[in-house]
């Protein structure tokens, strides 16, 4: 199972993108799921620290407090 996390400053956008991904996983019979969608970078950092994610999708232009997606990925 591939575990995917998504972080964006627009929660509605990542919820929608998550639904699209989940639908595609089902149609293509891919063993993956979006396990976390959040606007809080700390939630993602904690999930990474606990080794709960295999793939991370980040917003490049993160407008809320915190680092932009490129800075966060470093």
Coordinates of C-alpha atoms in Angstrom, one line a residue, residues 5-45:
X5 CA -0.1 12.9 2.0
X6 CA -1.3 16.2 0.7
X7 CA -0.7 19.6 2.1
X8 CA -2.1 22.9 0.6
X9 CA -3.3 26.2 2.0
X10 CA -6.7 25.5 0.3
X11 CA -8.3 22.6 2.0
X12 CA -11.2 22.3 -0.5
X13 CA -8.7 22.0 -3.3
X14 CA -6.8 19.1 -1.8
X15 CA -10.0 17.4 -0.8
X16 CA -11.1 17.5 -4.4
X17 CA -7.7 16.4 -5.7
X18 CA -7.7 13.6 -3.1
X19 CA -11.1 12.3 -4.4
X20 CA -9.8 12.4 -8.0
X21 CA -6.7 10.4 -7.0
X22 CA -8.7 7.9 -5.0
X23 CA -11.0 7.4 -7.9
X24 CA -8.1 6.9 -10.3
X25 CA -6.5 4.4 -7.9
X26 CA -9.7 2.3 -7.9
X27 CA -10.1 2.4 -11.7
X28 CA -6.5 1.5 -12.3
X29 CA -6.4 -1.1 -9.4
X30 CA -3.5 0.7 -7.8
X31 CA -2.7 -0.2 -4.2
X32 CA -2.5 3.3 -2.8
X33 CA -4.6 5.7 -0.7
X34 CA -4.4 9.3 0.4
X35 CA -4.0 9.0 4.1
X36 CA -3.8 12.7 5.1
X37 CA -5.0 15.9 3.6
X38 CA -4.3 19.0 5.6
X39 CA -3.5 22.7 5.6
X40 CA -1.2 22.3 8.6
X41 CA 2.5 21.6 7.7
X42 CA 3.1 20.3 11.2
X43 CA 0.6 17.5 10.6
X44 CA 2.6 16.4 7.5
X45 CA 5.9 16.8 9.3

